[in-house]
Amino acid sequence: MNRVKYASKKTLRAYKEEKGGSLFNVSPRHGAGRHNGFLTGSAYWRLGPFALRVCGMKIAMGIKLGVPLLIAFGVWRVAALHADTPAAVTPKPVRIHPVAKKPVVAKVAIPAKPADGSFVVKRVLPITGPFRHGDYVWDDKGVPAGPIIITVDLAAQTLSVFRDGYEIGAAVILYGADNMMTPLGTFPITQKDANHWSNLYDAPMPYMLRLTSDGVAIHGSDVELGSATHGCIGVPNKFAALLFGQAKLGDRVIITRGKMMDVSGVKPAA
């Protein structure tokens, strides 16, 4: 107990002076604290409590000084980070006013005389409801004078008459049977005969407009469902008379099968 008391409450120097002699040759058990220049176990035992007290004082002082410094450094670092971070800016709402778009109006150019020999459709006749065999329409009121062009669509089984680009007549037709098909292409009118009689088939061909040298022509006929011709184009008799009155020698007849003209920009007749 005395050794613990002296080692913990007195300095090493006071302890040495009180015991007398060297610290290294004091040993309560053996009377000697040095052996061959080294401290014996009893000398280490007496130094231990003092060394622990000194180390404990240094650790406590380090904690007392270090903790406030660490806290101060952390506060400074947090403040620096907040200073570097830009403040969040709330965007102001922007009011968007819708802009009304003007409708795009397609303009269709209608040349008076196409240079390539084609023609431009300026008007089509309104046909409401089904167009059956024997039906036709005709309206040439107010249509200016001009070249006549006749179009035939075998797939649609219709014929149209245009004067100066304005459709003035349309009718359901008959055409050639499978073994005597109506030819496709563009044909000029080469002959007109209002009271023609076919010498090949011994049959009337009223208001005949010849297209080919082998006898294909446009003429009046009884246009009935299920009937066919030997290659000619048959139209209702009353329509044939109107067409005969308008057509002239040299006028073109365009015969197609399913080829439609683009009339999307054409204004229908009133």
Coordinates of C-alpha atoms in Angstrom, one line a residue:
M1 CA 0.0 0.0 0.0
N2 CA 2.9 2.4 0.8
R3 CA 4.4 1.8 -2.6
V4 CA 1.1 2.7 -4.3
K5 CA 0.7 5.7 -2.1
Y6 CA 4.2 7.1 -2.8
A7 CA 4.0 6.3 -6.5
S8 CA 0.6 8.0 -7.0
K9 CA 1.0 11.1 -4.7
K10 CA 4.7 12.0 -4.8
T11 CA 7.2 12.7 -7.5
L12 CA 9.9 10.2 -8.3
R13 CA 12.5 12.6 -6.9
A14 CA 10.7 12.8 -3.5
Y15 CA 10.3 9.1 -3.4
K16 CA 14.0 8.6 -4.1
E17 CA 15.1 11.1 -1.4
E18 CA 12.8 9.5 1.2
K19 CA 14.0 6.0 0.6
G20 CA 17.6 7.0 0.1
G21 CA 19.8 5.8 -2.6
S22 CA 19.0 5.0 -6.2
L23 CA 15.6 4.2 -7.3
F24 CA 16.9 1.2 -9.2
N25 CA 18.3 -0.6 -6.1
V26 CA 15.2 -0.4 -4.0
S27 CA 13.3 -3.6 -3.9
P28 CA 11.0 -4.6 -1.0
R29 CA 11.4 -8.3 -1.9
H30 CA 15.0 -8.7 -3.1
G31 CA 16.7 -5.4 -2.0
A32 CA 18.1 -4.8 -5.5
G33 CA 16.4 -3.1 -8.5
R34 CA 19.0 -3.5 -11.2
H35 CA 20.4 -6.6 -12.7
N36 CA 23.1 -6.3 -15.3
G37 CA 22.1 -2.7 -16.1
F38 CA 18.4 -3.4 -16.5
L39 CA 15.5 -2.6 -14.2
T40 CA 14.1 -5.5 -12.3
G41 CA 10.4 -6.4 -12.0
S42 CA 10.0 -4.5 -8.7
A43 CA 11.4 -1.3 -10.2
Y44 CA 8.9 -1.5 -13.1
W45 CA 6.2 -2.1 -10.7
R46 CA 7.0 1.1 -8.7
L47 CA 7.1 3.2 -12.0
G48 CA 3.9 1.9 -13.4
P49 CA 1.3 3.9 -11.4
F50 CA 3.2 7.1 -11.9
A51 CA 3.5 6.6 -15.7
L52 CA -0.2 5.8 -15.9
R53 CA -1.1 8.9 -14.0
V54 CA 1.1 11.1 -16.3
C55 CA -0.4 9.5 -19.4
G56 CA -3.9 9.9 -18.1
M57 CA -3.3 13.6 -17.4
K58 CA -2.1 14.1 -21.0
I59 CA -5.0 12.2 -22.5
A60 CA -7.5 14.2 -20.4
M61 CA -5.8 17.5 -21.4
G62 CA -5.9 16.4 -25.1
I63 CA -9.6 15.6 -24.9
K64 CA -10.3 19.0 -23.1
L65 CA -8.4 20.9 -25.8
G66 CA -9.2 18.7 -28.9
V67 CA -13.0 18.3 -28.6
P68 CA -13.8 22.1 -28.6
L69 CA -11.4 22.5 -31.6
L70 CA -13.1 19.7 -33.5
I71 CA -16.5 21.2 -32.8
A72 CA -15.4 24.7 -33.9
F73 CA -13.9 23.2 -37.1
G74 CA -17.1 21.3 -37.9
V75 CA -19.2 24.5 -37.4
W76 CA -16.9 26.5 -39.6
R77 CA -16.9 23.8 -42.3
V78 CA -20.7 23.6 -42.4
A79 CA -21.0 27.4 -42.6
A80 CA -18.5 27.4 -45.5
L81 CA -20.5 24.8 -47.4
H82 CA -23.7 26.8 -46.9
A83 CA -22.0 29.9 -48.2
D84 CA -20.8 28.1 -51.4
T85 CA -24.2 26.6 -52.2
P86 CA -26.4 29.0 -54.3
A87 CA -29.8 29.7 -52.8
A88 CA -32.6 27.9 -54.6
V89 CA -34.6 30.3 -56.8
T90 CA -38.2 29.6 -57.3
P91 CA -39.1 30.2 -61.0
K92 CA -41.8 32.7 -61.6
P93 CA -44.8 31.2 -63.5
V94 CA -44.9 32.2 -67.1
R95 CA -48.3 32.7 -68.7
I96 CA -48.5 31.3 -72.3
H97 CA -51.1 32.8 -74.6
P98 CA -52.2 30.4 -77.3
V99 CA -51.7 31.8 -80.8
A100 CA -54.5 31.1 -83.3
K101 CA -53.2 29.6 -86.4
K102 CA -54.5 30.8 -89.7
P103 CA -56.0 28.0 -91.9
V104 CA -53.9 27.0 -94.8
V105 CA -55.8 27.4 -98.0
A106 CA -54.5 25.3 -100.9
K107 CA -54.4 27.3 -104.2
V108 CA -54.9 25.4 -107.4
A109 CA -53.4 26.9 -110.5
I110 CA -55.6 26.5 -113.5
P111 CA -53.6 27.3 -116.7
A112 CA -55.7 28.4 -119.7
K113 CA -53.8 26.2 -122.2
P114 CA -51.4 23.6 -120.8
A115 CA -48.3 23.4 -122.9
D116 CA -48.1 19.5 -122.8
G117 CA -51.4 18.9 -124.4
S118 CA -53.1 17.7 -121.2
F119 CA -56.2 19.4 -119.8
V120 CA -57.1 20.7 -116.3
V121 CA -60.4 19.8 -114.7
K122 CA -62.1 22.9 -113.5
R123 CA -65.4 21.5 -112.5
V124 CA -67.1 18.2 -111.9
L125 CA -70.9 17.5 -111.9
P126 CA -72.4 16.5 -108.6
I127 CA -73.7 12.9 -108.7
T128 CA -75.6 12.0 -105.5
G129 CA -76.7 8.4 -104.9
P130 CA -75.9 5.3 -106.9
F131 CA -75.1 5.6 -110.6
R132 CA -76.9 2.7 -112.3
H133 CA -77.0 1.3 -115.8
G134 CA -79.0 3.6 -118.0
D135 CA -78.4 6.7 -115.8
Y136 CA -76.7 9.8 -117.0
V137 CA -76.4 13.5 -116.1
W138 CA -75.9 16.5 -118.4
D139 CA -75.4 20.2 -117.6
D140 CA -73.6 22.6 -120.0
K141 CA -75.3 25.9 -118.9
G142 CA -72.9 28.7 -118.4
V143 CA -69.9 26.6 -119.6
P144 CA -67.7 28.5 -122.0
A145 CA -66.9 27.2 -125.5
G146 CA -63.7 25.1 -125.7
P147 CA -62.2 21.8 -126.7
I148 CA -64.1 18.6 -125.9
I149 CA -62.3 15.8 -124.2
I150 CA -64.0 12.5 -123.4
T151 CA -62.7 10.2 -120.7
V152 CA -63.7 6.6 -120.2
D153 CA -62.9 4.4 -117.2
L154 CA -63.7 0.8 -117.9
A155 CA -63.3 -0.3 -114.2
A156 CA -65.8 2.3 -113.0
Q157 CA -68.0 1.8 -116.2
T158 CA -68.4 5.5 -116.6
L159 CA -67.8 8.1 -119.3
S160 CA -67.3 11.8 -118.7
V161 CA -67.5 14.7 -121.2
F162 CA -65.4 17.9 -120.5
R163 CA -65.6 21.2 -122.3
D164 CA -62.8 23.6 -121.6
G165 CA -62.1 21.6 -118.5
Y166 CA -65.7 21.7 -117.2
E167 CA -67.5 18.4 -116.9
I168 CA -70.8 18.8 -118.8
G169 CA -71.9 15.2 -119.0
A170 CA -71.5 11.7 -117.4
A171 CA -73.1 8.3 -118.0
V172 CA -72.9 4.6 -117.2
I173 CA -71.6 2.6 -120.1
L174 CA -71.3 -0.8 -121.7
Y175 CA -67.9 -2.0 -123.0
G176 CA -66.3 -5.0 -124.8
A177 CA -66.6 -8.5 -123.5
D178 CA -63.6 -10.5 -122.5
N179 CA -63.0 -12.0 -125.9
M180 CA -63.6 -8.6 -127.6
M181 CA -62.0 -6.2 -125.2
T182 CA -62.2 -2.4 -125.6
P183 CA -58.7 -1.0 -126.3
L184 CA -57.0 1.3 -123.9
G185 CA -55.3 4.5 -124.9
T186 CA -56.0 7.9 -126.5
F187 CA -58.0 8.0 -129.7
P188 CA -59.2 10.9 -131.9
I189 CA -62.7 10.9 -133.3
T190 CA -62.3 10.1 -137.0
Q191 CA -65.9 9.8 -138.2
K192 CA -69.4 10.9 -137.1
D193 CA -72.6 9.3 -138.3
A194 CA -75.9 9.9 -136.5
N195 CA -77.7 6.9 -138.3
H196 CA -74.9 4.4 -138.6
W197 CA -75.6 0.7 -139.3
S198 CA -72.9 -1.9 -138.6
N199 CA -72.2 -4.1 -141.6
L200 CA -70.2 -6.5 -139.5
Y201 CA -72.8 -7.3 -136.9
D202 CA -75.9 -6.1 -138.8
A203 CA -76.9 -3.8 -135.9
P204 CA -77.8 -0.1 -135.5
M205 CA -75.1 2.2 -134.0
P206 CA -77.0 5.5 -133.5
Y207 CA -74.9 8.7 -133.0
M208 CA -71.7 6.9 -133.8
L209 CA -68.3 8.4 -133.1
R210 CA -65.6 6.2 -134.6
L211 CA -62.3 5.7 -132.8
T212 CA -60.4 2.9 -134.6
S213 CA -60.2 1.7 -138.2
D214 CA -61.5 -1.8 -137.1
G215 CA -64.9 -0.4 -136.0
V216 CA -64.5 0.5 -132.3
A217 CA -66.7 3.5 -131.6
I218 CA -68.9 5.3 -129.1
H219 CA -72.6 5.0 -129.9
G220 CA -76.1 4.9 -128.5
S221 CA -77.2 1.6 -126.9
D222 CA -79.7 0.0 -124.5
V223 CA -77.4 0.1 -121.4
E224 CA -78.6 -2.7 -119.2
L225 CA -76.9 -4.6 -116.4
G226 CA -75.2 -7.8 -117.7
S227 CA -75.0 -6.6 -121.3
A228 CA -71.7 -6.1 -123.3
T229 CA -70.5 -5.0 -126.7
H230 CA -68.0 -6.3 -129.3
G231 CA -65.5 -3.7 -128.2
C232 CA -67.5 -0.5 -128.6
I233 CA -68.5 1.9 -125.8
G234 CA -72.3 2.0 -125.5
V235 CA -74.1 4.9 -123.8
P236 CA -77.8 5.7 -123.3
N237 CA -79.4 6.9 -126.5
K238 CA -80.4 10.3 -125.2
F239 CA -77.0 10.9 -123.8
A240 CA -75.4 9.8 -127.1
A241 CA -77.5 12.4 -129.0
L242 CA -76.2 15.2 -126.6
L243 CA -72.6 14.0 -127.0
F244 CA -72.9 13.8 -130.8
G245 CA -74.0 17.4 -130.8
Q246 CA -70.9 18.6 -128.9
A247 CA -68.1 16.3 -130.3
K248 CA -66.1 17.3 -133.4
L249 CA -63.7 15.3 -135.6
G250 CA -60.3 15.2 -134.0
D251 CA -61.5 15.5 -130.4
R252 CA -59.7 13.1 -128.1
V253 CA -61.2 10.1 -126.2
I254 CA -59.0 8.8 -123.4
I255 CA -59.8 5.2 -122.3
T256 CA -58.3 3.8 -119.1
R257 CA -59.0 1.0 -116.7
G258 CA -59.1 2.2 -113.1
K259 CA -56.9 5.2 -113.6
M260 CA -58.5 8.1 -111.8
M261 CA -57.9 11.8 -112.3
D262 CA -56.9 14.0 -109.4
V263 CA -59.9 16.3 -108.8
S264 CA -59.2 17.0 -105.1
G265 CA -58.9 20.7 -105.8
V266 CA -61.8 21.0 -108.2
K267 CA -64.9 22.8 -107.2
P268 CA -68.1 20.7 -107.9
A269 CA -70.8 22.4 -109.9
A270 CA -73.6 24.1 -108.0

